[in-house]
């Protein structure tokens, strides 16, 4: 699953339609309490205001990526997924048909 551009926005400074200079979010990753206006602004296509400054979260690109496929029954698949979830593995997704 790819991360959306709005998910990388930590904070924003904008000018609204009245000309007010507004600040939302912050400059560091933290839990957001309340409505996350900075992410809403990213999807508004400029209808809520003009972005002046953005604080973005940047992540390194992984060195390698691999897709593994196994044949399991439903019960075995659930057991394997629970086992993998308990390990410090960088799993991005699991599925069973």
JSON list of C-alpha atoms in Angstrom, two decimals:
[
{"chain": "A", "resi": 1, "resn": "UNK", "atom": "CA", "xyz": [0.00, 0.00, 0.00]},
{"chain": "A", "resi": 2, "resn": "UNK", "atom": "CA", "xyz": [1.40, 3.37, -1.02]},
{"chain": "A", "resi": 3, "resn": "UNK", "atom": "CA", "xyz": [1.39, 6.35, 1.26]},
{"chain": "A", "resi": 4, "resn": "UNK", "atom": "CA", "xyz": [-0.69, 9.28, 0.04]},
{"chain": "A", "resi": 5, "resn": "UNK", "atom": "CA", "xyz": [0.85, 12.77, -0.18]},
{"chain": "A", "resi": 6, "resn": "UNK", "atom": "CA", "xyz": [-1.54, 14.01, 2.52]},
{"chain": "A", "resi": 7, "resn": "UNK", "atom": "CA", "xyz": [-0.10, 11.40, 4.90]},
{"chain": "A", "resi": 8, "resn": "UNK", "atom": "CA", "xyz": [3.32, 13.06, 4.64]},
{"chain": "A", "resi": 9, "resn": "UNK", "atom": "CA", "xyz": [2.02, 16.49, 5.74]},
{"chain": "A", "resi": 10, "resn": "UNK", "atom": "CA", "xyz": [2.77, 17.29, 9.38]},
{"chain": "A", "resi": 11, "resn": "UNK", "atom": "CA", "xyz": [1.90, 20.97, 9.38]},
{"chain": "A", "resi": 12, "resn": "UNK", "atom": "CA", "xyz": [0.87, 23.80, 7.12]},
{"chain": "A", "resi": 13, "resn": "UNK", "atom": "CA", "xyz": [0.80, 27.60, 7.06]},
{"chain": "A", "resi": 14, "resn": "UNK", "atom": "CA", "xyz": [-1.88, 29.02, 4.77]},
{"chain": "A", "resi": 15, "resn": "UNK", "atom": "CA", "xyz": [-3.83, 32.11, 3.79]},
{"chain": "A", "resi": 16, "resn": "UNK", "atom": "CA", "xyz": [-7.60, 31.67, 3.73]},
{"chain": "A", "resi": 17, "resn": "UNK", "atom": "CA", "xyz": [-10.14, 33.53, 1.58]},
{"chain": "A", "resi": 18, "resn": "UNK", "atom": "CA", "xyz": [-10.32, 36.43, 4.06]},
{"chain": "A", "resi": 19, "resn": "UNK", "atom": "CA", "xyz": [-6.55, 36.95, 3.93]},
{"chain": "A", "resi": 20, "resn": "UNK", "atom": "CA", "xyz": [-5.91, 35.52, 7.41]},
{"chain": "A", "resi": 21, "resn": "UNK", "atom": "CA", "xyz": [-2.56, 33.81, 8.00]},
{"chain": "A", "resi": 22, "resn": "UNK", "atom": "CA", "xyz": [-3.37, 30.44, 9.62]},
{"chain": "A", "resi": 23, "resn": "UNK", "atom": "CA", "xyz": [-1.14, 27.71, 11.08]},
{"chain": "A", "resi": 24, "resn": "UNK", "atom": "CA", "xyz": [-2.19, 24.06, 11.52]},
{"chain": "A", "resi": 25, "resn": "UNK", "atom": "CA", "xyz": [-0.27, 21.00, 12.67]},
{"chain": "A", "resi": 26, "resn": "UNK", "atom": "CA", "xyz": [3.38, 21.13, 13.61]},
{"chain": "A", "resi": 27, "resn": "UNK", "atom": "CA", "xyz": [6.89, 20.40, 12.46]},
{"chain": "A", "resi": 28, "resn": "UNK", "atom": "CA", "xyz": [7.40, 17.04, 14.15]},
{"chain": "A", "resi": 29, "resn": "UNK", "atom": "CA", "xyz": [5.55, 13.72, 14.06]},
{"chain": "A", "resi": 30, "resn": "UNK", "atom": "CA", "xyz": [3.12, 13.38, 16.94]},
{"chain": "A", "resi": 31, "resn": "UNK", "atom": "CA", "xyz": [-0.42, 12.31, 17.63]},
{"chain": "A", "resi": 32, "resn": "UNK", "atom": "CA", "xyz": [-3.01, 14.71, 16.32]},
{"chain": "A", "resi": 33, "resn": "UNK", "atom": "CA", "xyz": [-5.71, 15.75, 18.77]},
{"chain": "A", "resi": 34, "resn": "UNK", "atom": "CA", "xyz": [-8.80, 17.02, 17.01]},
{"chain": "A", "resi": 35, "resn": "UNK", "atom": "CA", "xyz": [-9.47, 17.64, 13.33]},
{"chain": "A", "resi": 36, "resn": "UNK", "atom": "CA", "xyz": [-6.39, 17.40, 11.10]},
{"chain": "A", "resi": 37, "resn": "UNK", "atom": "CA", "xyz": [-6.83, 20.49, 8.93]},
{"chain": "A", "resi": 38, "resn": "UNK", "atom": "CA", "xyz": [-3.39, 20.21, 7.31]},
{"chain": "A", "resi": 39, "resn": "UNK", "atom": "CA", "xyz": [-4.37, 16.90, 5.64]},
{"chain": "A", "resi": 40, "resn": "UNK", "atom": "CA", "xyz": [-7.78, 18.27, 4.66]},
{"chain": "A", "resi": 41, "resn": "UNK", "atom": "CA", "xyz": [-6.11, 21.23, 2.98]},
{"chain": "A", "resi": 42, "resn": "UNK", "atom": "CA", "xyz": [-4.02, 18.89, 0.80]},
{"chain": "A", "resi": 43, "resn": "UNK", "atom": "CA", "xyz": [-7.16, 17.42, -0.77]},
{"chain": "A", "resi": 44, "resn": "UNK", "atom": "CA", "xyz": [-9.10, 20.67, -1.14]},
{"chain": "A", "resi": 45, "resn": "UNK", "atom": "CA", "xyz": [-7.43, 21.63, -4.46]},
{"chain": "A", "resi": 46, "resn": "UNK", "atom": "CA", "xyz": [-6.95, 25.21, -3.27]},
{"chain": "A", "resi": 47, "resn": "UNK", "atom": "CA", "xyz": [-10.59, 25.86, -2.35]},
{"chain": "A", "resi": 48, "resn": "UNK", "atom": "CA", "xyz": [-9.85, 26.34, 1.38]},
{"chain": "A", "resi": 49, "resn": "UNK", "atom": "CA", "xyz": [-6.79, 28.53, 0.98]},
{"chain": "A", "resi": 50, "resn": "UNK", "atom": "CA", "xyz": [-3.30, 28.90, -0.42]},
{"chain": "A", "resi": 51, "resn": "UNK", "atom": "CA", "xyz": [-0.50, 26.88, 1.18]},
{"chain": "A", "resi": 52, "resn": "UNK", "atom": "CA", "xyz": [2.49, 29.03, 2.10]},
{"chain": "A", "resi": 53, "resn": "UNK", "atom": "CA", "xyz": [4.64, 26.60, 4.08]},
{"chain": "A", "resi": 54, "resn": "UNK", "atom": "CA", "xyz": [4.52, 22.82, 4.53]},
{"chain": "A", "resi": 55, "resn": "UNK", "atom": "CA", "xyz": [6.24, 20.57, 7.06]},
{"chain": "A", "resi": 56, "resn": "UNK", "atom": "CA", "xyz": [6.69, 17.13, 5.49]},
{"chain": "A", "resi": 57, "resn": "UNK", "atom": "CA", "xyz": [7.57, 13.74, 6.93]},
{"chain": "A", "resi": 58, "resn": "UNK", "atom": "CA", "xyz": [10.29, 12.03, 4.91]},
{"chain": "A", "resi": 59, "resn": "UNK", "atom": "CA", "xyz": [11.17, 8.33, 5.15]},
{"chain": "A", "resi": 60, "resn": "UNK", "atom": "CA", "xyz": [14.12, 6.42, 3.67]},
{"chain": "A", "resi": 61, "resn": "UNK", "atom": "CA", "xyz": [13.53, 4.06, 0.74]},
{"chain": "A", "resi": 62, "resn": "UNK", "atom": "CA", "xyz": [13.90, 0.41, 1.81]},
{"chain": "A", "resi": 63, "resn": "UNK", "atom": "CA", "xyz": [17.08, -1.32, 0.62]},
{"chain": "A", "resi": 64, "resn": "UNK", "atom": "CA", "xyz": [15.09, -4.28, -0.73]},
{"chain": "A", "resi": 65, "resn": "UNK", "atom": "CA", "xyz": [11.52, -5.42, -1.17]},
{"chain": "A", "resi": 66, "resn": "UNK", "atom": "CA", "xyz": [10.30, -9.02, -1.58]},
{"chain": "A", "resi": 67, "resn": "UNK", "atom": "CA", "xyz": [6.97, -10.72, -2.13]},
{"chain": "A", "resi": 68, "resn": "UNK", "atom": "CA", "xyz": [6.52, -14.21, -0.70]},
{"chain": "A", "resi": 69, "resn": "UNK", "atom": "CA", "xyz": [3.69, -16.61, -1.51]},
{"chain": "A", "resi": 70, "resn": "UNK", "atom": "CA", "xyz": [2.66, -19.68, 0.51]},
{"chain": "A", "resi": 71, "resn": "UNK", "atom": "CA", "xyz": [-0.07, -22.30, 0.15]},
{"chain": "A", "resi": 72, "resn": "UNK", "atom": "CA", "xyz": [-2.04, -22.56, 3.43]},
{"chain": "A", "resi": 73, "resn": "UNK", "atom": "CA", "xyz": [-5.45, -23.58, 4.67]},
{"chain": "A", "resi": 74, "resn": "UNK", "atom": "CA", "xyz": [-7.46, -20.81, 6.33]},
{"chain": "A", "resi": 75, "resn": "UNK", "atom": "CA", "xyz": [-6.54, -21.98, 9.85]},
{"chain": "A", "resi": 76, "resn": "UNK", "atom": "CA", "xyz": [-2.85, -22.34, 8.99]},
{"chain": "A", "resi": 77, "resn": "UNK", "atom": "CA", "xyz": [-2.83, -18.90, 7.29]},
{"chain": "A", "resi": 78, "resn": "UNK", "atom": "CA", "xyz": [-4.29, -17.24, 10.40]},
{"chain": "A", "resi": 79, "resn": "UNK", "atom": "CA", "xyz": [-1.76, -19.00, 12.64]},
{"chain": "A", "resi": 80, "resn": "UNK", "atom": "CA", "xyz": [1.14, -17.97, 10.38]},
{"chain": "A", "resi": 81, "resn": "UNK", "atom": "CA", "xyz": [-0.05, -14.33, 10.20]},
{"chain": "A", "resi": 82, "resn": "UNK", "atom": "CA", "xyz": [-0.38, -14.17, 13.99]},
{"chain": "A", "resi": 83, "resn": "UNK", "atom": "CA", "xyz": [3.11, -15.62, 14.40]},
{"chain": "A", "resi": 84, "resn": "UNK", "atom": "CA", "xyz": [4.63, -13.13, 11.92]},
{"chain": "A", "resi": 85, "resn": "UNK", "atom": "CA", "xyz": [2.80, -10.22, 13.57]},
{"chain": "A", "resi": 86, "resn": "UNK", "atom": "CA", "xyz": [4.55, -11.06, 16.85]},
{"chain": "A", "resi": 87, "resn": "UNK", "atom": "CA", "xyz": [8.00, -10.77, 15.28]},
{"chain": "A", "resi": 88, "resn": "UNK", "atom": "CA", "xyz": [9.92, -7.58, 14.47]},
{"chain": "A", "resi": 89, "resn": "UNK", "atom": "CA", "xyz": [9.51, -8.05, 10.71]},
{"chain": "A", "resi": 90, "resn": "UNK", "atom": "CA", "xyz": [8.77, -5.14, 8.34]},
{"chain": "A", "resi": 91, "resn": "UNK", "atom": "CA", "xyz": [5.56, -6.70, 6.96]},
{"chain": "A", "resi": 92, "resn": "UNK", "atom": "CA", "xyz": [3.55, -4.38, 4.76]},
{"chain": "A", "resi": 93, "resn": "UNK", "atom": "CA", "xyz": [0.60, -6.69, 4.01]},
{"chain": "A", "resi": 94, "resn": "UNK", "atom": "CA", "xyz": [-0.82, -10.19, 4.33]},
{"chain": "A", "resi": 95, "resn": "UNK", "atom": "CA", "xyz": [-3.73, -11.76, 2.50]},
{"chain": "A", "resi": 96, "resn": "UNK", "atom": "CA", "xyz": [-5.55, -15.04, 2.08]},
{"chain": "A", "resi": 97, "resn": "UNK", "atom": "CA", "xyz": [-7.83, -15.66, -0.92]}
]
